[in-house]
PDB file of C-alpha atoms in Angstrom:
ATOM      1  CA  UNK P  77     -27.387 -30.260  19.503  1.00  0.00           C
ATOM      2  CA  UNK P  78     -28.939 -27.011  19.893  1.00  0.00           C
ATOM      3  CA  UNK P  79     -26.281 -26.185  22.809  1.00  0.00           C
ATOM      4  CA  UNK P  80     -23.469 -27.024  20.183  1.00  0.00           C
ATOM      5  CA  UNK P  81     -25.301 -24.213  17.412  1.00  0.00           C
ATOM      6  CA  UNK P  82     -25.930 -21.542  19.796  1.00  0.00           C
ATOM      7  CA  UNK P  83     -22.312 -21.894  20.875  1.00  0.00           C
ATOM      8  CA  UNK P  84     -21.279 -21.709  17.395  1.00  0.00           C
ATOM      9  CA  UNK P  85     -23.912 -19.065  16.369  1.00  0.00           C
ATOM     10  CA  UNK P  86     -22.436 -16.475  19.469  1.00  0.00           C
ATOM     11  CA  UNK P  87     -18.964 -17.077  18.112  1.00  0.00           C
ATOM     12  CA  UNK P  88     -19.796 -16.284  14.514  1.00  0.00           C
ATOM     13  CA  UNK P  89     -21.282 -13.211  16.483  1.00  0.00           C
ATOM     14  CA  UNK P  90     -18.146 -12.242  18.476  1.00  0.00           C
ATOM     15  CA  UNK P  91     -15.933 -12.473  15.797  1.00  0.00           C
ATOM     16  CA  UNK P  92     -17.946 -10.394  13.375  1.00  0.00           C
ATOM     17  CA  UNK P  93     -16.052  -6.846  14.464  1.00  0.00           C
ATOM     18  CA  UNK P  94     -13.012  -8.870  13.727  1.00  0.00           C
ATOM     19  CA  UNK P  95     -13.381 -10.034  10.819  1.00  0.00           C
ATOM     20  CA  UNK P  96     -15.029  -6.037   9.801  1.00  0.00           C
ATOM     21  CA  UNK P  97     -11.472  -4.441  10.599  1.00  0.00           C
ATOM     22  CA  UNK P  98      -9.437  -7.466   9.126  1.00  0.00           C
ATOM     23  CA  UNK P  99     -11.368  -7.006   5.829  1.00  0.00           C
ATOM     24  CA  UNK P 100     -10.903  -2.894   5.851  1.00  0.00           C
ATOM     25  CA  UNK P 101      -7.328  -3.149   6.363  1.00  0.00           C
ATOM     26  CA  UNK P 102      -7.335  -5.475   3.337  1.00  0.00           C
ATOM     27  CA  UNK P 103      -9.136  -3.470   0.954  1.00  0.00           C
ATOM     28  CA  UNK P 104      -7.068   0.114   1.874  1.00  0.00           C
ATOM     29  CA  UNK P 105      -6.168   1.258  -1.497  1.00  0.00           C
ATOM     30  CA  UNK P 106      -2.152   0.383  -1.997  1.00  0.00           C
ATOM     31  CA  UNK P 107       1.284   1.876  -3.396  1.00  0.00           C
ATOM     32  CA  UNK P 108       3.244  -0.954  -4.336  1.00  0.00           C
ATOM     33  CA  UNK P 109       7.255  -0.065  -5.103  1.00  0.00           C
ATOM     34  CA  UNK P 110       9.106  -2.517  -7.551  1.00  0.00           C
ATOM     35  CA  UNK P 111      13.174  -2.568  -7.527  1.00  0.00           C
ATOM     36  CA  UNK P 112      14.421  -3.664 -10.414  1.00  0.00           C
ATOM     37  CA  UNK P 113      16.353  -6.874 -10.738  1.00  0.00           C
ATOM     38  CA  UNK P 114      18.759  -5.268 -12.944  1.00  0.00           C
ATOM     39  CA  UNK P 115      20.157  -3.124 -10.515  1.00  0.00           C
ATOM     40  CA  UNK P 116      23.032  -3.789  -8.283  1.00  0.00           C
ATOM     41  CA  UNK P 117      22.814  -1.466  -5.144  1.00  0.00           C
ATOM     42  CA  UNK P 118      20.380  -1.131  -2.780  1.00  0.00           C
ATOM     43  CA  UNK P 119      17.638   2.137  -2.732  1.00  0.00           C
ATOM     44  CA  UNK P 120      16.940   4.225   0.252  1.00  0.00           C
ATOM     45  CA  UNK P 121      13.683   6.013   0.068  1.00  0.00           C
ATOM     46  CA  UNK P 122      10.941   7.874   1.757  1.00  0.00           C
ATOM     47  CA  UNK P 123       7.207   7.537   1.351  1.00  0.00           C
ATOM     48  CA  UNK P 124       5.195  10.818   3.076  1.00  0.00           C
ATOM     49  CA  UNK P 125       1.737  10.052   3.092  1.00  0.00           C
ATOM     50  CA  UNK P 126      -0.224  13.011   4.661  1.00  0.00           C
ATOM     51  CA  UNK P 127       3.268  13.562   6.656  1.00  0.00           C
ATOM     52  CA  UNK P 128       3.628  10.274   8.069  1.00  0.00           C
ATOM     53  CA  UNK P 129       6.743   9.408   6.279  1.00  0.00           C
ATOM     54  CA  UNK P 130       8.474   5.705   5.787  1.00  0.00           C
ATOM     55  CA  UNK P 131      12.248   5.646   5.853  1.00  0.00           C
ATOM     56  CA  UNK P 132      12.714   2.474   3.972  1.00  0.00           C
ATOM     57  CA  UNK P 133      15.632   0.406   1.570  1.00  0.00           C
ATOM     58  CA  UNK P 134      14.825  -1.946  -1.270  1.00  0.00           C
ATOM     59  CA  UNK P 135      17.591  -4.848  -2.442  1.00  0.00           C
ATOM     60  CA  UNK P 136      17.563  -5.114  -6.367  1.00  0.00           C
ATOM     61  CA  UNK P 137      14.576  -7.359  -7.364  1.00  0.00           C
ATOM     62  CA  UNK P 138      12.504  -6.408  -4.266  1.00  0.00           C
ATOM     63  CA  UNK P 139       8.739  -5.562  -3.730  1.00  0.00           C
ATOM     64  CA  UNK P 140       6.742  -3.522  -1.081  1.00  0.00           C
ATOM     65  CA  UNK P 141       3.197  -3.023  -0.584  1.00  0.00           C
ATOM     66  CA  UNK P 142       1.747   0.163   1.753  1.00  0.00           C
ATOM     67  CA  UNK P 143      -1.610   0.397   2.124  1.00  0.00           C
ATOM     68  CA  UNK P 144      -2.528   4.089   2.715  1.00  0.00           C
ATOM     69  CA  UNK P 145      -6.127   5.694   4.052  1.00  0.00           C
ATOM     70  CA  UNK P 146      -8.928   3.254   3.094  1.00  0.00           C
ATOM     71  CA  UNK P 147     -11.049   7.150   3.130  1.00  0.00           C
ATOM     72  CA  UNK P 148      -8.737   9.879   1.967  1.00  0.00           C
ATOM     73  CA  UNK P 149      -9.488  13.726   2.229  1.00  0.00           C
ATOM     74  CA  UNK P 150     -10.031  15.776  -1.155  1.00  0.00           C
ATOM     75  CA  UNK P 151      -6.443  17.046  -0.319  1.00  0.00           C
ATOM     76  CA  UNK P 152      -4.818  13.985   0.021  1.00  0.00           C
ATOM     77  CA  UNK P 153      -1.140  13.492  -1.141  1.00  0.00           C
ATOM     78  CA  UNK P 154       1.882  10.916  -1.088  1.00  0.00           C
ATOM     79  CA  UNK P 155       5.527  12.053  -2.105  1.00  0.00           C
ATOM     80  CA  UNK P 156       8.030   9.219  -2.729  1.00  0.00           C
ATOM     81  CA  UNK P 157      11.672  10.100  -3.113  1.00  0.00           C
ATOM     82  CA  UNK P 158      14.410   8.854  -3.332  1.00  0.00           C
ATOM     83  CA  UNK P 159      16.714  11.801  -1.882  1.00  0.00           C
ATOM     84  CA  UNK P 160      20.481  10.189  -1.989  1.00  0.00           C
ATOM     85  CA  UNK P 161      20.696   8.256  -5.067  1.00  0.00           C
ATOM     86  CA  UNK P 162      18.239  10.338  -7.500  1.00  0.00           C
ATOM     87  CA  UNK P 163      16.241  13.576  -8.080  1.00  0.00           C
ATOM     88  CA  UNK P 164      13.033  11.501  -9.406  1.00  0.00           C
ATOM     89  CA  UNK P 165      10.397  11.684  -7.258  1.00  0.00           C
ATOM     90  CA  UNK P 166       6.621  10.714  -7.620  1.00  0.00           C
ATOM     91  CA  UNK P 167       3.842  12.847  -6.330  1.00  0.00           C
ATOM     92  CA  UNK P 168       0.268  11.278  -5.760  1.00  0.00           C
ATOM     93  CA  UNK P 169      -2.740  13.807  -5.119  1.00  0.00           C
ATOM     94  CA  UNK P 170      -5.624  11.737  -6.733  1.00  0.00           C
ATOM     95  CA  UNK P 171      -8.032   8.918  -5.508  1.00  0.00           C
ATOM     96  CA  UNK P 172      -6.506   5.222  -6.359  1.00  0.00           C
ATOM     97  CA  UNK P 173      -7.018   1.788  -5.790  1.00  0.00           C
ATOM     98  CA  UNK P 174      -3.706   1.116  -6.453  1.00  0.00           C
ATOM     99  CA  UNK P 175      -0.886   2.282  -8.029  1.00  0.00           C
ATOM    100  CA  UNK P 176       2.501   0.415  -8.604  1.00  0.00           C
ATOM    101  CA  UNK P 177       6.076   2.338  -9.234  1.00  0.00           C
ATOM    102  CA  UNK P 178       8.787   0.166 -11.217  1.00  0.00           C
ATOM    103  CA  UNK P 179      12.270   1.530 -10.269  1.00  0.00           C
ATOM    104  CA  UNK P 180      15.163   0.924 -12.372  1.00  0.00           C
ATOM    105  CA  UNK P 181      19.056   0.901 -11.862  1.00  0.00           C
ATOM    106  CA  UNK P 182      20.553   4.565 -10.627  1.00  0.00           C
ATOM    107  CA  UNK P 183      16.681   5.288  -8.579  1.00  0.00           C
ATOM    108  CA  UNK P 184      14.755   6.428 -11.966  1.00  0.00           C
ATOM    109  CA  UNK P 185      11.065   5.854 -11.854  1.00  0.00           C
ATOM    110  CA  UNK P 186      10.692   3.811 -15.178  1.00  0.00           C
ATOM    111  CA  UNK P 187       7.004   3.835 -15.019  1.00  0.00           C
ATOM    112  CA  UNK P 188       3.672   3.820 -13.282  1.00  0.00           C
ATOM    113  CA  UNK P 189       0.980   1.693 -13.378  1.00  0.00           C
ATOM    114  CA  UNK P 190      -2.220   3.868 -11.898  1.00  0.00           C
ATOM    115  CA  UNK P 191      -5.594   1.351 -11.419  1.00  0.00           C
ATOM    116  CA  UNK P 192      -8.907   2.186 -10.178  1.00  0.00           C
ATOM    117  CA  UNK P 193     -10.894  -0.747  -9.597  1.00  0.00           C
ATOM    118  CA  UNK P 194     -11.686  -2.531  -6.658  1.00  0.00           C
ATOM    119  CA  UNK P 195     -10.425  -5.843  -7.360  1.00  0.00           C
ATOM    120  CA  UNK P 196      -6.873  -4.122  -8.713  1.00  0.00           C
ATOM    121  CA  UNK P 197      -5.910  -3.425  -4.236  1.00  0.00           C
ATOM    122  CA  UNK P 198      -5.058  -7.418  -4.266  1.00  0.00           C
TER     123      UNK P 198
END
């Protein structure tokens, strides 16, 4: 019996790092992007975060979730765009826990929801 806890008890140990960097990955505060399912082409856009930028399409109806620095610098910025179907654009310079963009027909940002609790990254 005490073979079979000890066991256990240096697996609980091993996996401790893990399950550290599984749950900071999680908690990363997130830009969510919501296509509307009103609209009937597909959106090209590009997310720069701190000039890593995300070359991505969205079908009508679609959702996307990018987590961004779980630690941002006091500079800290995120540009989304949409650069061939619209001249909206949404710049982010603050501290978030997560903020979600609803995009309507013809790439217009119809609104933004901006949330700073903890709990609001899930």
């Amino acid at each position: 019996m005490l073979k079979r806890s000890a066991k256990w008890m240096a697996i609980a140990i091993c996996m401790t790092p893990f399950v550290w960097v599984v749950f900071l990955f999680n908690c990363r505060p997130t830009v969510a992007l919501h296509y509307s399912a009103e609209a009937t082409d597909s959106l090209g856009y590009f997310l720069n975060d701190n000039h890593s930028i995300t070359k991505r399409g969205l079908k009508p109806g679609e959702s996307v979730k990018y987590p961004t620095a779980m630690f941002p610098e006091p500079d800290m910025w995120i540009l989304l765009t949409f650069p061939f179907q619209s001249d909206d654009f949404l710049e982010i310079t603050k501290p978030f826990s997560r903020i979600d963009v609803f995009i309507g027909p013809g790439a217009k940002i119809e609104r933004t929801e901006v949330r700073h609790g903890f709990f609001a990254r899930f």
